[in-house]
CSV table of C-alpha atoms and ligand atoms in Angstrom, one decimal:
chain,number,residue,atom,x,y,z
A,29,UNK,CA,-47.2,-73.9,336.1
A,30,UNK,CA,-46.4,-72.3,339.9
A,31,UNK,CA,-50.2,-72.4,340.2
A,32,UNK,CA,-50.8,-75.6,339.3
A,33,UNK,CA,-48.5,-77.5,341.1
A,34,UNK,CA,-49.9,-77.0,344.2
A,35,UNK,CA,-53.3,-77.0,343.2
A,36,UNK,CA,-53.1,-80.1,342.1
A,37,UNK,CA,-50.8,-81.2,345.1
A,38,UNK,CA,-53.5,-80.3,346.8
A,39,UNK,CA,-56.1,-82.0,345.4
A,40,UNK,CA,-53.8,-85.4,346.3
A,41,UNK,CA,-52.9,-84.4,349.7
A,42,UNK,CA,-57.0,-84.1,350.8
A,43,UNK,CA,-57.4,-87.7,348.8
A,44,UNK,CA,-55.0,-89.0,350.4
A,45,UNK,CA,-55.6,-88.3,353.8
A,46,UNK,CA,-59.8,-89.4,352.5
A,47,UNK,CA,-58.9,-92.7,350.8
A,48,UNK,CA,-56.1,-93.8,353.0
A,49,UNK,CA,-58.4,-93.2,356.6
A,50,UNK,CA,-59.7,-93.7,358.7
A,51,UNK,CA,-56.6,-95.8,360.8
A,52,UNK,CA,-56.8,-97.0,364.3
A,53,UNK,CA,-53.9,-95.2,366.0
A,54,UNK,CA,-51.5,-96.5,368.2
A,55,UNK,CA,-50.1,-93.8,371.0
A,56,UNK,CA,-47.6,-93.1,369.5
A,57,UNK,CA,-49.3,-92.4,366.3
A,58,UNK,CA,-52.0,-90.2,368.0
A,59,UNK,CA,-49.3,-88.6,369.5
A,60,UNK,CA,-48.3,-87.3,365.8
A,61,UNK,CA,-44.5,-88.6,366.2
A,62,UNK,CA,-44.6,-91.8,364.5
A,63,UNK,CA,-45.9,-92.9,360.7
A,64,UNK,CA,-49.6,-94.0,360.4
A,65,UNK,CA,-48.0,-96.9,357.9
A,66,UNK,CA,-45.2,-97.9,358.7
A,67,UNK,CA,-44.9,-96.7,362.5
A,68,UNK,CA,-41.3,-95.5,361.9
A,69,UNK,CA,-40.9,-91.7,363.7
A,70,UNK,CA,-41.9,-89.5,360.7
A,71,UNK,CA,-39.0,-86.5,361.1
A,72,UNK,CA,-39.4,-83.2,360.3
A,73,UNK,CA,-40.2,-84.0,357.0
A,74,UNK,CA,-43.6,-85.9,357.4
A,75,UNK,CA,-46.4,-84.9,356.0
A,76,UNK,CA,-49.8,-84.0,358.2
A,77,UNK,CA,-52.7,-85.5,357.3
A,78,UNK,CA,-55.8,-83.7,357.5
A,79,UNK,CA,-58.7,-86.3,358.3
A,80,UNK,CA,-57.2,-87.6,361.0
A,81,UNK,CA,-54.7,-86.4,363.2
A,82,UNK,CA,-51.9,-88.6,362.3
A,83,UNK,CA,-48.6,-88.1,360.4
A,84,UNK,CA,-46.9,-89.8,357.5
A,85,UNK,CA,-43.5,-90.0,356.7
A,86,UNK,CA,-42.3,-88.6,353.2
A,87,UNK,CA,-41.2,-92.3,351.7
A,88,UNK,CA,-44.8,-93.9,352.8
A,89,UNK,CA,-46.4,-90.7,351.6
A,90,UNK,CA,-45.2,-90.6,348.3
A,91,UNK,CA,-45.8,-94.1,347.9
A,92,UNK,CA,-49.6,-93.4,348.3
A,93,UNK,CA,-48.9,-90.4,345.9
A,94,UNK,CA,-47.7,-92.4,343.1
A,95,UNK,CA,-50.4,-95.0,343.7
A,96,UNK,CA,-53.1,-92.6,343.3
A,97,UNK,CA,-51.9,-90.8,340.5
A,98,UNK,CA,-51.4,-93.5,338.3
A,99,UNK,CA,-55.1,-95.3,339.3
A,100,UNK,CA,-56.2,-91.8,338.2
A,101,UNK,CA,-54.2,-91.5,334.7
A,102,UNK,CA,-55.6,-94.9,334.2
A,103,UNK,CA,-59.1,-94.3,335.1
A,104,UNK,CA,-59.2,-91.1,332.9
A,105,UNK,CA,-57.7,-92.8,330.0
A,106,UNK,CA,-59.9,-95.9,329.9
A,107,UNK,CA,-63.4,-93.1,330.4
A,108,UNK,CA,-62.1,-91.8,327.1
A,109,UNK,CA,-60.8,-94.4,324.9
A,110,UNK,CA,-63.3,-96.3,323.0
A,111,UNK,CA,-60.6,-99.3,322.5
A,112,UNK,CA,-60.6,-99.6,326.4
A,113,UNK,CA,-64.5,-99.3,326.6
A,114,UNK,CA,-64.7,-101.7,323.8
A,115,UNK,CA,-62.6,-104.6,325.0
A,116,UNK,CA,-60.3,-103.9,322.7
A,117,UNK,CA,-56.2,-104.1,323.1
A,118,UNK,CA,-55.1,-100.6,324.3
A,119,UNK,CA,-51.4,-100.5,324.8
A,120,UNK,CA,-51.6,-96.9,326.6
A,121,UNK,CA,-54.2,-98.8,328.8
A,122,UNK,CA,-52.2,-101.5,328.9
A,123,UNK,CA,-49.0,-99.4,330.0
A,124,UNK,CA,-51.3,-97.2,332.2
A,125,UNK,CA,-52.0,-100.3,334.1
A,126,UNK,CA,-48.7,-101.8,334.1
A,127,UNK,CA,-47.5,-98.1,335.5
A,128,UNK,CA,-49.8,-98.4,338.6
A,129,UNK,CA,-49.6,-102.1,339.4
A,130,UNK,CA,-45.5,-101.3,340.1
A,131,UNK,CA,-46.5,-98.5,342.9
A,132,UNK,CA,-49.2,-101.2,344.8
A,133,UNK,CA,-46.7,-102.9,346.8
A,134,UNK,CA,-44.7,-99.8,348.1
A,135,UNK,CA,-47.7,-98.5,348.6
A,136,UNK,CA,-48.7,-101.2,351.2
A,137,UNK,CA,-51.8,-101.9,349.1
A,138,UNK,CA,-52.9,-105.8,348.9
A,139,UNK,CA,-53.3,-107.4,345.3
A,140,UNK,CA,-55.9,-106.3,342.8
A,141,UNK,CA,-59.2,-108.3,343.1
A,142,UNK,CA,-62.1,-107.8,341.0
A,143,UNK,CA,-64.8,-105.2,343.0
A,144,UNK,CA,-68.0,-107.5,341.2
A,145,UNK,CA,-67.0,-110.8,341.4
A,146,UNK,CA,-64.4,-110.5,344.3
A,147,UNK,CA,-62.3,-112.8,342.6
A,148,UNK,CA,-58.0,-112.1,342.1
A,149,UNK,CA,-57.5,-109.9,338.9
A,150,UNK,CA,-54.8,-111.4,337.5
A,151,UNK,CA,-52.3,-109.7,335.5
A,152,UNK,CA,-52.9,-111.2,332.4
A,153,UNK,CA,-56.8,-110.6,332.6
A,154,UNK,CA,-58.0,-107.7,331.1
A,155,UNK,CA,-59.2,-105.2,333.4
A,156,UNK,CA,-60.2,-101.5,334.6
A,157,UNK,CA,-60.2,-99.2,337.4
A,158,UNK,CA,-63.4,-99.1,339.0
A,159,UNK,CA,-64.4,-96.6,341.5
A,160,UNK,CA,-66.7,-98.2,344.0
A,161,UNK,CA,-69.2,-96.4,346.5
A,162,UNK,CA,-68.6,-97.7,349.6
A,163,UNK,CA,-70.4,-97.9,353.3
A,164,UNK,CA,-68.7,-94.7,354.3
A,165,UNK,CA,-66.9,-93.5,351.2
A,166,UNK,CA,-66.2,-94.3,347.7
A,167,UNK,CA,-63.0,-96.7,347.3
A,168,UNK,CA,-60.8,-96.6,344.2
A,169,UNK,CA,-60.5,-100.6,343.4
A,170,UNK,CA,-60.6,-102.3,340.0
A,171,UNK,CA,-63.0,-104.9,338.1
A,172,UNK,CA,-62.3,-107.4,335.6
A,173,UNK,CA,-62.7,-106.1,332.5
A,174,UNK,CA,-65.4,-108.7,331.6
A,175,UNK,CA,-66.9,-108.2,334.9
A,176,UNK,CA,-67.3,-104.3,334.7
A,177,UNK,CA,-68.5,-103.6,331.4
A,178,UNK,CA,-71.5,-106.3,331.2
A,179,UNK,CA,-72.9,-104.4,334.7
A,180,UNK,CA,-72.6,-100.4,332.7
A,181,UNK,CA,-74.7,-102.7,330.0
A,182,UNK,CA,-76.8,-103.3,331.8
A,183,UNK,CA,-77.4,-100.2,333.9
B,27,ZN,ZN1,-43.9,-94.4,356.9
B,28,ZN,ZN1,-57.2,-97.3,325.8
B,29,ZN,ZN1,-64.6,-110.0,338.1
């Protein structure tokens, strides 16, 4: 397991510093003392991030962290569950999704909306993690569940 941990931490760190970029930087930012998020000075326990030259501190970074590794264990889990795919309850999905939504306001992140029809995805709609290709990179978002799976139908 002494491999995998930071293999995997890793993996996080470089989407991290992909998903969360690219910021516009104040001085003091640029200047690598203070937090990319929340602009407090990051201390000696900040975290570099790679794609940009900017720090984070450790409370804002592990925010992001636990954001991103719960979208994943969500996404995976709905790609292999045929309740999920099927519109079906899930209560894994269900919890999976309940598990992230806590992390997306530490995480500075604003409220789900739906990545097809743009429209708030409430918490009692069914819904899934979508990832999105954007302009300059993909973006990890969500889609109504309603939403999502009539467009793979019809891909
Ligand atoms: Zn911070
Ligand atoms: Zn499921
Ligand atoms: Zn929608």
């Amino acid at each position: 397991m002494t491999v995998l941990v930071p293999k995997e931490s890793q993996r996080l760190h470089r989407l991290i510093s992909f998903y969360e970029g690219p910021w516009r930087l104040t001085g003091e930012q640029g200047a690598d003392a203070a937090c990319v998020w929340c602009g407090r000075l990051s201390g000696p326990d900040g975290v570099d991030l790679d794609s940009i030259s900017g720090r984070s501190c450790s409370a804002c970074y592990l925010a992001r962290i636990l954001w991103l590794i719960t979208w994943y264990d969500w996404h995976q889990h709905v790609l292999g569950c045929t309740p999920c795919q099927q519109r079906r309850t899930c209560y894994v999905g269900r919890g999976r999704r309940v598990r992230h939504e806590l992390t997306i306001m530490p995480a500075g992140k604003r409220p789900p909306f739906c990545e097809s029809c743009h429209c708030p995805v409430e918490a009692d709609e069914p819904a899934m993690p979508v990832r999105w290709e954007g302009d300059s990179h993909d973006r990890l978002g969500y889609g109504h569940r309603r939403c999502v799976t009539r467009r793979a139908v019809s891909r």
